[in-house]
PDB file of C-alpha atoms and ligand atoms in Angstrom:
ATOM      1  CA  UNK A   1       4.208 -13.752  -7.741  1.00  0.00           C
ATOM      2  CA  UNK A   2       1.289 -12.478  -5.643  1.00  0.00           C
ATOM      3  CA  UNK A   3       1.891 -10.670  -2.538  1.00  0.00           C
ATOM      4  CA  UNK A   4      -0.542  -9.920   0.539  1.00  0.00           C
ATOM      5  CA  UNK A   5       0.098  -7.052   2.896  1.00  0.00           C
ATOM      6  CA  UNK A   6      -2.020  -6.620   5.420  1.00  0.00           C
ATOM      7  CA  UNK A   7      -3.019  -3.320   6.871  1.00  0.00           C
ATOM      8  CA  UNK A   8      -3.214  -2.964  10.059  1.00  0.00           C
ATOM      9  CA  UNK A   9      -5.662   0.230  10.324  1.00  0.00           C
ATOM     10  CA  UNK A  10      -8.024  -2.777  10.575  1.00  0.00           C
ATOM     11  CA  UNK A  11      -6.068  -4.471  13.348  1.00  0.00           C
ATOM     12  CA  UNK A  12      -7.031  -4.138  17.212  1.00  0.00           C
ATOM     13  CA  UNK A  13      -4.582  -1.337  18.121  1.00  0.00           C
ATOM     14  CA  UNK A  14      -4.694  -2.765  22.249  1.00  0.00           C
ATOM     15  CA  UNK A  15      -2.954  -6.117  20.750  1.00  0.00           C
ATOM     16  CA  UNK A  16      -1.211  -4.524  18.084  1.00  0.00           C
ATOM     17  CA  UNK A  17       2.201  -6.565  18.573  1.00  0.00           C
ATOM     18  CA  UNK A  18       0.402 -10.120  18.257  1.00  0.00           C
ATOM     19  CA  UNK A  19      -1.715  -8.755  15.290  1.00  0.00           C
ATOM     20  CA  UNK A  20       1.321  -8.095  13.273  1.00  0.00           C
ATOM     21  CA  UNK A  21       3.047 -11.570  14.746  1.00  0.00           C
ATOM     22  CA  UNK A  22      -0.094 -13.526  13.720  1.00  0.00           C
ATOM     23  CA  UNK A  23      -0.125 -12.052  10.225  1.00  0.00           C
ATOM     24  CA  UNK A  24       3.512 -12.734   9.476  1.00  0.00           C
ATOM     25  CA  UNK A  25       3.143 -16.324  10.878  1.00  0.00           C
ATOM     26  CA  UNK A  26      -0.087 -16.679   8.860  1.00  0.00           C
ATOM     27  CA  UNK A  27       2.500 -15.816   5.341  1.00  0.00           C
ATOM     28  CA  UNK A  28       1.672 -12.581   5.307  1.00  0.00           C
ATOM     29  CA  UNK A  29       4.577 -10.979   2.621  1.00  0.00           C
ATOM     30  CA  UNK A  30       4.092  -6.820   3.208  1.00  0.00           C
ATOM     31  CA  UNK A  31       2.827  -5.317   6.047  1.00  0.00           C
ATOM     32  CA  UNK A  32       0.712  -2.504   5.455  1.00  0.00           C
ATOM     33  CA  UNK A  33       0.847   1.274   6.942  1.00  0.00           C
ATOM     34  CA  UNK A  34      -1.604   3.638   6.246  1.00  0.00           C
ATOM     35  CA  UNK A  35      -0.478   7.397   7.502  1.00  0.00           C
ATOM     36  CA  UNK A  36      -3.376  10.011   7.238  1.00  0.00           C
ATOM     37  CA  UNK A  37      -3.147  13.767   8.154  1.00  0.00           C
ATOM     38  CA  UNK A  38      -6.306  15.146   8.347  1.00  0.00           C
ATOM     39  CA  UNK A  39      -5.785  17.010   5.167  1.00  0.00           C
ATOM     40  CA  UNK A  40      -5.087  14.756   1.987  1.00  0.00           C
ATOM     41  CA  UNK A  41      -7.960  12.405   3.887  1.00  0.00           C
ATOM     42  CA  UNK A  42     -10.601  12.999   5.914  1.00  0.00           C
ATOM     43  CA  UNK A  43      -9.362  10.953   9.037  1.00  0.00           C
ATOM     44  CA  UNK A  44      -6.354  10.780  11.246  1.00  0.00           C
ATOM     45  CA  UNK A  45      -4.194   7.442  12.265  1.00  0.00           C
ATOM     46  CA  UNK A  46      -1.121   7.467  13.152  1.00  0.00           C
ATOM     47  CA  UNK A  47       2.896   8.473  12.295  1.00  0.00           C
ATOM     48  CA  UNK A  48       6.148   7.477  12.115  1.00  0.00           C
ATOM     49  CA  UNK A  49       7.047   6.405  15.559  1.00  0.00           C
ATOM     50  CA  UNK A  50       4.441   4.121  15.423  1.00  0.00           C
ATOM     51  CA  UNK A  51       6.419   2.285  12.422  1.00  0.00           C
ATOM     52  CA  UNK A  52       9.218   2.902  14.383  1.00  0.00           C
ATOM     53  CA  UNK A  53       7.929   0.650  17.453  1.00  0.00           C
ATOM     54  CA  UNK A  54       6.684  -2.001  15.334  1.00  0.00           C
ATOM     55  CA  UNK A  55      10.179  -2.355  13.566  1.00  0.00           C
ATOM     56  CA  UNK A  56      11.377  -4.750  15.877  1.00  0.00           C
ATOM     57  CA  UNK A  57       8.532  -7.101  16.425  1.00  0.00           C
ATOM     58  CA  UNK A  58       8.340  -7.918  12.802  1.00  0.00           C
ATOM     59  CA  UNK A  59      10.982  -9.142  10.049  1.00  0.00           C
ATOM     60  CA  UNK A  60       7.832  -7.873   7.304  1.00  0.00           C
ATOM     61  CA  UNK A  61       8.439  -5.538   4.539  1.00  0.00           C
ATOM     62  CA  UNK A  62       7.012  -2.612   5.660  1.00  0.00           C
ATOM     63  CA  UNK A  63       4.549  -0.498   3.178  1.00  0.00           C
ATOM     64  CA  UNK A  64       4.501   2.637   4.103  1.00  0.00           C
ATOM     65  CA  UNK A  65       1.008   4.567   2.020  1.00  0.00           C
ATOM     66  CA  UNK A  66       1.559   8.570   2.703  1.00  0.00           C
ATOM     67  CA  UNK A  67      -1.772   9.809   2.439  1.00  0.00           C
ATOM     68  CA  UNK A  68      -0.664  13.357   3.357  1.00  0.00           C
ATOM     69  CA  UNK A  69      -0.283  17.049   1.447  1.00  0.00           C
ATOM     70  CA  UNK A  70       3.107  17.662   0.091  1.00  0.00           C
ATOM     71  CA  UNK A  71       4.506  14.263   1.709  1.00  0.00           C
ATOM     72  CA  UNK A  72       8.158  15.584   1.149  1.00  0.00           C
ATOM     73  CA  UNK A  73       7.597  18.010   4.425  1.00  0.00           C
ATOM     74  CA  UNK A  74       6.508  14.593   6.339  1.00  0.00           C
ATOM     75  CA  UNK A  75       9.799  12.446   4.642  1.00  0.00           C
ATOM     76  CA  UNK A  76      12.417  13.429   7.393  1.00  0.00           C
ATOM     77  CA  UNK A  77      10.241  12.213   9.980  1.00  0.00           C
ATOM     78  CA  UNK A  78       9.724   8.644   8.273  1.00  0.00           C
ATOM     79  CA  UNK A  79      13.355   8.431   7.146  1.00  0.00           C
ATOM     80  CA  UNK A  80      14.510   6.329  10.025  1.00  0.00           C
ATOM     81  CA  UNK A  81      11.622   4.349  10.994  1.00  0.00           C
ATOM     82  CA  UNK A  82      12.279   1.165   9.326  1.00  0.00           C
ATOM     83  CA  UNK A  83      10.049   1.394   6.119  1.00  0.00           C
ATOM     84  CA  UNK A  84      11.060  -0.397   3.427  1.00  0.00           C
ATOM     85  CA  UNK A  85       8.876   1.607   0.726  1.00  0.00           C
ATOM     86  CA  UNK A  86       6.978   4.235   0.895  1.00  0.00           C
ATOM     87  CA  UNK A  87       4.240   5.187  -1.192  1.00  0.00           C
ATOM     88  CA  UNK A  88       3.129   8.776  -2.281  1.00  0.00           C
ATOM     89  CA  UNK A  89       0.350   9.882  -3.641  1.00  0.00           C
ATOM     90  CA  UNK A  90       0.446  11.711  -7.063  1.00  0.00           C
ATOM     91  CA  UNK A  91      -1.879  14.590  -6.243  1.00  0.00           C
ATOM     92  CA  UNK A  92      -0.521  14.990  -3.120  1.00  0.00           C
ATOM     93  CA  UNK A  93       2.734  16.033  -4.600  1.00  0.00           C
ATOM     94  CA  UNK A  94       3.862  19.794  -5.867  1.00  0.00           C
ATOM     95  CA  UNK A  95       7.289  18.036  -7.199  1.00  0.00           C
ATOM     96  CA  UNK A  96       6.790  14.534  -7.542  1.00  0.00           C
ATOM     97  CA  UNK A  97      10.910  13.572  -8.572  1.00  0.00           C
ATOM     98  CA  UNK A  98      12.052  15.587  -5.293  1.00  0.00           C
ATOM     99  CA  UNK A  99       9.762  13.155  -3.054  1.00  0.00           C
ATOM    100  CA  UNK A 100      11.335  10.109  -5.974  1.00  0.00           C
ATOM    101  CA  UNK A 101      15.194  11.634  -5.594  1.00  0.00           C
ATOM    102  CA  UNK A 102      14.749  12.093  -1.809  1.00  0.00           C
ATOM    103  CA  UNK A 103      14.051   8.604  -1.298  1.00  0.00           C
ATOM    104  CA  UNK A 104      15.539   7.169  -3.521  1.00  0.00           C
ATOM    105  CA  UNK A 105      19.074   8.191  -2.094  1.00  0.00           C
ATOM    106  CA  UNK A 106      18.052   6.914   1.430  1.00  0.00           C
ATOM    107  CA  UNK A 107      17.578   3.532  -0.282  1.00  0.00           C
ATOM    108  CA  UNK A 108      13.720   3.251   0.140  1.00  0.00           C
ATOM    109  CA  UNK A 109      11.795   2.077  -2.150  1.00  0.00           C
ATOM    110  CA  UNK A 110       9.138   4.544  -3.677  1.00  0.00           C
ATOM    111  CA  UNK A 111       5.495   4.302  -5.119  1.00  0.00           C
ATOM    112  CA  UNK A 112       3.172   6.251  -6.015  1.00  0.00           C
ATOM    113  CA  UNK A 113      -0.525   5.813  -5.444  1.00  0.00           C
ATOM    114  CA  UNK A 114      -3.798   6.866  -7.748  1.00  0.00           C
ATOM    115  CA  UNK A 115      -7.042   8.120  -6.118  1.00  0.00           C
ATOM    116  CA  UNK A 116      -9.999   7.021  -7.640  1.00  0.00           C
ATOM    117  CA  UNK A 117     -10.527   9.866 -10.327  1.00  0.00           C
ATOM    118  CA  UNK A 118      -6.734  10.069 -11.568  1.00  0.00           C
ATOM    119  CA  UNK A 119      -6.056   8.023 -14.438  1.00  0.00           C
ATOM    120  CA  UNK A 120      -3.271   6.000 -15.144  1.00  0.00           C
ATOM    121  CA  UNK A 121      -1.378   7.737 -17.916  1.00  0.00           C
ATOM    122  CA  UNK A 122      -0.142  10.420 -15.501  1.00  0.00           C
ATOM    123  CA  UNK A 123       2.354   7.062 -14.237  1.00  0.00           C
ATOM    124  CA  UNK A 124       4.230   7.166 -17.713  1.00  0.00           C
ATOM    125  CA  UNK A 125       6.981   9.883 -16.544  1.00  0.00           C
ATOM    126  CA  UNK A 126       7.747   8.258 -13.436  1.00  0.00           C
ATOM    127  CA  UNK A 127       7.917   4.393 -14.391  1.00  0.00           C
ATOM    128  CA  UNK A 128      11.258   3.924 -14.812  1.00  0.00           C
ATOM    129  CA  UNK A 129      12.627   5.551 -11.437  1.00  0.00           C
ATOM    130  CA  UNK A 130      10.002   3.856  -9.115  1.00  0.00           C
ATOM    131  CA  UNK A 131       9.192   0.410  -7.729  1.00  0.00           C
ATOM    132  CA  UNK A 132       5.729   0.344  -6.760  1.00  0.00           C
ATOM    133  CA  UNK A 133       2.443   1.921  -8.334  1.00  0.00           C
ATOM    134  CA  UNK A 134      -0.534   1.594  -5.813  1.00  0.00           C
ATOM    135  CA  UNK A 135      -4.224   2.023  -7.207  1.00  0.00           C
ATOM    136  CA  UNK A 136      -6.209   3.426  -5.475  1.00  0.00           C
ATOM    137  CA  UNK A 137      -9.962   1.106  -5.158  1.00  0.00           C
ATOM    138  CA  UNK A 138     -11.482   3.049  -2.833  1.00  0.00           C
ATOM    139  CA  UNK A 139     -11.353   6.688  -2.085  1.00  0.00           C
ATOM    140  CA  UNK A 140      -8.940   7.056   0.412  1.00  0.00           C
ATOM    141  CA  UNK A 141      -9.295   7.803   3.898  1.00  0.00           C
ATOM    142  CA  UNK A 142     -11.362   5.085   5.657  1.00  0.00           C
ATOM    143  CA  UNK A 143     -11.482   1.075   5.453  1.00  0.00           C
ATOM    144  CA  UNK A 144     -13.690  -1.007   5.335  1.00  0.00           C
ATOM    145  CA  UNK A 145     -15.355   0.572   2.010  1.00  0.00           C
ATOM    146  CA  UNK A 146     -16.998  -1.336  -0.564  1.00  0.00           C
ATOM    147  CA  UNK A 147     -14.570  -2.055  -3.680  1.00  0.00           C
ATOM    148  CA  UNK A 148     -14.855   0.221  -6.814  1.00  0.00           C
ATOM    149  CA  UNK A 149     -15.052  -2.420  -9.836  1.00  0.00           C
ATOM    150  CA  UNK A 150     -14.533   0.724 -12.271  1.00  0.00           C
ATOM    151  CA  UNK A 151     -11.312   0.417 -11.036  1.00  0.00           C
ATOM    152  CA  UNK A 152     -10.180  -2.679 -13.060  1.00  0.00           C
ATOM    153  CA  UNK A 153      -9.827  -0.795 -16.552  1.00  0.00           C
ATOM    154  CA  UNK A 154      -6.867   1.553 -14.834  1.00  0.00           C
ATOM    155  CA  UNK A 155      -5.780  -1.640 -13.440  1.00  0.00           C
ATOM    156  CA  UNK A 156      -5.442  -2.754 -16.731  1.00  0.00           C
ATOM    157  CA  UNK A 157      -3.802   0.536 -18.395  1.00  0.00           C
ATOM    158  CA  UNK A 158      -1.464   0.735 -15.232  1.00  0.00           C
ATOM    159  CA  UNK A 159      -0.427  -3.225 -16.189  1.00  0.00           C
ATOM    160  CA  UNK A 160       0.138  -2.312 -19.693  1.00  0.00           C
ATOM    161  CA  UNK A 161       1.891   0.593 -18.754  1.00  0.00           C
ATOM    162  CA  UNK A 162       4.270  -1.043 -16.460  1.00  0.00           C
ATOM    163  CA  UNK A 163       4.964  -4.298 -18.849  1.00  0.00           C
ATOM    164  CA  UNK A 164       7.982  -4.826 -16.103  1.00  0.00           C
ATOM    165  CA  UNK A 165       8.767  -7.067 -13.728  1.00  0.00           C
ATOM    166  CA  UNK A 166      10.456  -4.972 -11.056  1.00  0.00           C
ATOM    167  CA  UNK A 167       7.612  -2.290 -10.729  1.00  0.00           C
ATOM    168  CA  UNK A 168       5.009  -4.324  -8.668  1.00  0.00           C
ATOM    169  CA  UNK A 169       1.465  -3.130  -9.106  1.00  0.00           C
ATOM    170  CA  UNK A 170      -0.528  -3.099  -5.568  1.00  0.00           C
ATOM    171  CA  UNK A 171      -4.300  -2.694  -4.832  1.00  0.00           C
ATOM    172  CA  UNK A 172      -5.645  -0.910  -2.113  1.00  0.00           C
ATOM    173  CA  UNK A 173      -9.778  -0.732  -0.751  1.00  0.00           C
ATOM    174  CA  UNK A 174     -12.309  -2.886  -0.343  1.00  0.00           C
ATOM    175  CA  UNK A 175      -9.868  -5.925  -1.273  1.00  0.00           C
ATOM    176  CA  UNK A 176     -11.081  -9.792  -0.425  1.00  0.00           C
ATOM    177  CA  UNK A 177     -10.411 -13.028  -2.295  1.00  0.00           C
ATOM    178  CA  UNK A 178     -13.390 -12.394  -4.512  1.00  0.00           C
ATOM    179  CA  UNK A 179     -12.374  -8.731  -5.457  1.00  0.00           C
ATOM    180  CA  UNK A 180      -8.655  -9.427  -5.610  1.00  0.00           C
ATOM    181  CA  UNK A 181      -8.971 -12.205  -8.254  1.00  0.00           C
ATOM    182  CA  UNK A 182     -10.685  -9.788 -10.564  1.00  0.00           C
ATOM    183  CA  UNK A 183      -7.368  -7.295  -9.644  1.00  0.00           C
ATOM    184  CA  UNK A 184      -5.294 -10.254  -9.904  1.00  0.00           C
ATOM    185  CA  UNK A 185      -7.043 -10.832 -13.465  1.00  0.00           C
ATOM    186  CA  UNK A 186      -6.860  -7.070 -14.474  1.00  0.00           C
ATOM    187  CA  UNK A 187      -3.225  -7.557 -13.553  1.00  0.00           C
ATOM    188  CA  UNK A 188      -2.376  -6.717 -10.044  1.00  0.00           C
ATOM    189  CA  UNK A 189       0.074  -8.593  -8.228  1.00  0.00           C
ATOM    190  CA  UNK A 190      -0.185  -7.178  -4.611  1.00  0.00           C
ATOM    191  CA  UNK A 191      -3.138  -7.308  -2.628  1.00  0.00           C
ATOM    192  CA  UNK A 192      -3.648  -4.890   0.851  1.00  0.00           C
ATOM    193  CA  UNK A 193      -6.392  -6.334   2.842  1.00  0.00           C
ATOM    194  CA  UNK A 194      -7.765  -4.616   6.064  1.00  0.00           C
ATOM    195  CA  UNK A 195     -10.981  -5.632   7.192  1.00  0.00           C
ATOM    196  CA  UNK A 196     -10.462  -9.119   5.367  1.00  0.00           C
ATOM    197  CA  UNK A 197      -7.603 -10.039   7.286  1.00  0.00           C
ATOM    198  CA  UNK A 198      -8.077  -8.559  10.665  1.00  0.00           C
ATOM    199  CA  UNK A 199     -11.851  -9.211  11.016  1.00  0.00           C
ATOM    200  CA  UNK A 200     -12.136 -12.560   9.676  1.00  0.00           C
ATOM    201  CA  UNK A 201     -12.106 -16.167  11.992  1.00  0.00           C
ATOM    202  CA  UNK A 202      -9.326 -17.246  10.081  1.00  0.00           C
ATOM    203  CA  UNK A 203      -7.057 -14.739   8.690  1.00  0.00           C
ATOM    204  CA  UNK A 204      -4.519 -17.526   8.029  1.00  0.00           C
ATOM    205  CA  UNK A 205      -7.158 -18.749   5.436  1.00  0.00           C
ATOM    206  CA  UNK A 206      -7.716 -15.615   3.993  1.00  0.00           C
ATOM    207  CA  UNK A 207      -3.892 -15.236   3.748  1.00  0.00           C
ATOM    208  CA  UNK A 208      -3.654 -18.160   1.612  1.00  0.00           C
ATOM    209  CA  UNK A 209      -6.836 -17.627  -0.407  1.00  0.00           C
ATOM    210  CA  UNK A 210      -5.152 -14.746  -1.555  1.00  0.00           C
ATOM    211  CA  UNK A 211      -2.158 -16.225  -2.222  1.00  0.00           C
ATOM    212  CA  UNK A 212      -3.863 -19.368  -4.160  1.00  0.00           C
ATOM    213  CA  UNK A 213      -4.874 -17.098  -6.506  1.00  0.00           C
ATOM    214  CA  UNK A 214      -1.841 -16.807  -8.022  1.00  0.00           C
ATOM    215  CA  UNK A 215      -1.857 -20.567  -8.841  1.00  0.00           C
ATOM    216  CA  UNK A 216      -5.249 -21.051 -10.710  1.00  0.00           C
TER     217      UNK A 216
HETATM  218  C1  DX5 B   1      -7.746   3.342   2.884  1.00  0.00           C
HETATM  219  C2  DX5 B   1      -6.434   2.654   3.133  1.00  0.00           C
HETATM  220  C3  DX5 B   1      -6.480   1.179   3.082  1.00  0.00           C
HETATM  221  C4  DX5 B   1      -7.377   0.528   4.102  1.00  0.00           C
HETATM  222  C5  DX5 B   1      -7.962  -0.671   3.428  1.00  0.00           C
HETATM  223  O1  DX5 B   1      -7.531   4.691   2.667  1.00  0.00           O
HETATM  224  O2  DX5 B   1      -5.451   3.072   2.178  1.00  0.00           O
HETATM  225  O3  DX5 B   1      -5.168   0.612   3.153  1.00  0.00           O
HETATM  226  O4  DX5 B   1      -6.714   0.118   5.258  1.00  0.00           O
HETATM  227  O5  DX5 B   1      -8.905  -1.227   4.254  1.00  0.00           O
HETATM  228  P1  DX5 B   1      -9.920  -2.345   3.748  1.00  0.00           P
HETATM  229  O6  DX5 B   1      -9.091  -3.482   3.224  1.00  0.00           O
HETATM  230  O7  DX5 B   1     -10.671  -2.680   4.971  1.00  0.00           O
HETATM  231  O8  DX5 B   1     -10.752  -1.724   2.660  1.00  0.00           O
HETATM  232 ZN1   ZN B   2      -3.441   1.952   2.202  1.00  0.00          ZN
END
């Protein structure tokens, strides 16, 4: 089953409540948070009371992506905002089954993301106590980047890897209907979408391109 979350770093912050109600009318499954500190990335967004807010204007599954240093200092502060998952990344992490174990208990789900240049065997350890692995197909920091299509073979070994049902494997960067079926292909069954959602006419119609894809 394909999902589409939305991120909303590409939504119009001024309107942000009727971005996220337009995506969820327009079958939107996951709705997409991406937390930057400055350090990890480059840029700055926003935090948890921002997912907080937005908890109650949206029945979504909320994906939270942590690109921060050592994300278990940051995991008290995003333990009560609503997220359903959250999403680590790997080399962001000093002891990666403390940030699984902490969250784990709290009854959030946990993933853990791949920048560009980490390759997909260093998953294998973790597999069985996680529910999400996000790849990376941009480096992250900024949207609206152009899609890496070396990306596709760790796709692949990530798929292979998982062979599972209950770990879903998500795409993040650069992701459109033309990109996403060659994910979707390599083996990818969630699709993040910024700029594609929030900037096109119709991001209904994206929505469901996206979605189609699982039914060629
Ligand atoms: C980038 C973020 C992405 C970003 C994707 O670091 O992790 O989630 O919002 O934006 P687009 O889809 O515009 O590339
Ligand atoms: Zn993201």
């Amino acid at each position: 089953m394909i999902l589409v979350a939305p991120s909303i770093l590409a939504a119009d912050y001024g309107r942000l409540h009727q971005q996220i109600n337009m995506v969820e009318n327009a079958g939107a499954d996951w709705l997409h948070f991406d937390i930057m500190d400055g350090h990890f990335v480059p840029n700055l967004s926003y935090g948890a009371d921002l997912v907080r807010q937005m908890r109650p204007v949206s029945t979504l599954f909320f994906d939270v992506h942590l690109m921060v240093e050592e994300p278990l200092n940051f995991l008290p502060m995003f333990e009560h905002c609503g997220a359903d998952q959250i999403t680590v990344h790997y080399e962001a992490c000093s002891d990666l089954p403390a940030v699984i174990s902490y969250l784990k208990q709290r009854h959030i789900k946990v993933g853990i993301s791949l920048k560009p240049s980490t390759p997909a065997k260093v998953l294998k350890p973790y597999l069985d106590d996680i529910d999400n692995v996000l790849i990376m197909t941009v480096e992250p920091g900024f949207g609206g980047q152009a899609f890496m299509p070396d990306m596709l073979q760790k796709i692949k070994e990530a798929a292979q890897l998982i062979n599972d049902q209950t770990v879903t494997l998500e795409v993040d960067g650069g992701i459109n209907p033309q990109t996403a079926e060659l994910c979707f292909e390599a083996g990818a069954d969630v699709f993040v979408a910024g700029n594609a959602v929030f900037k096109a006419q119709n991001p209904a119609e994206i929505i469901k391109q996206l979605h189609l894809l699982g039914e060629k």
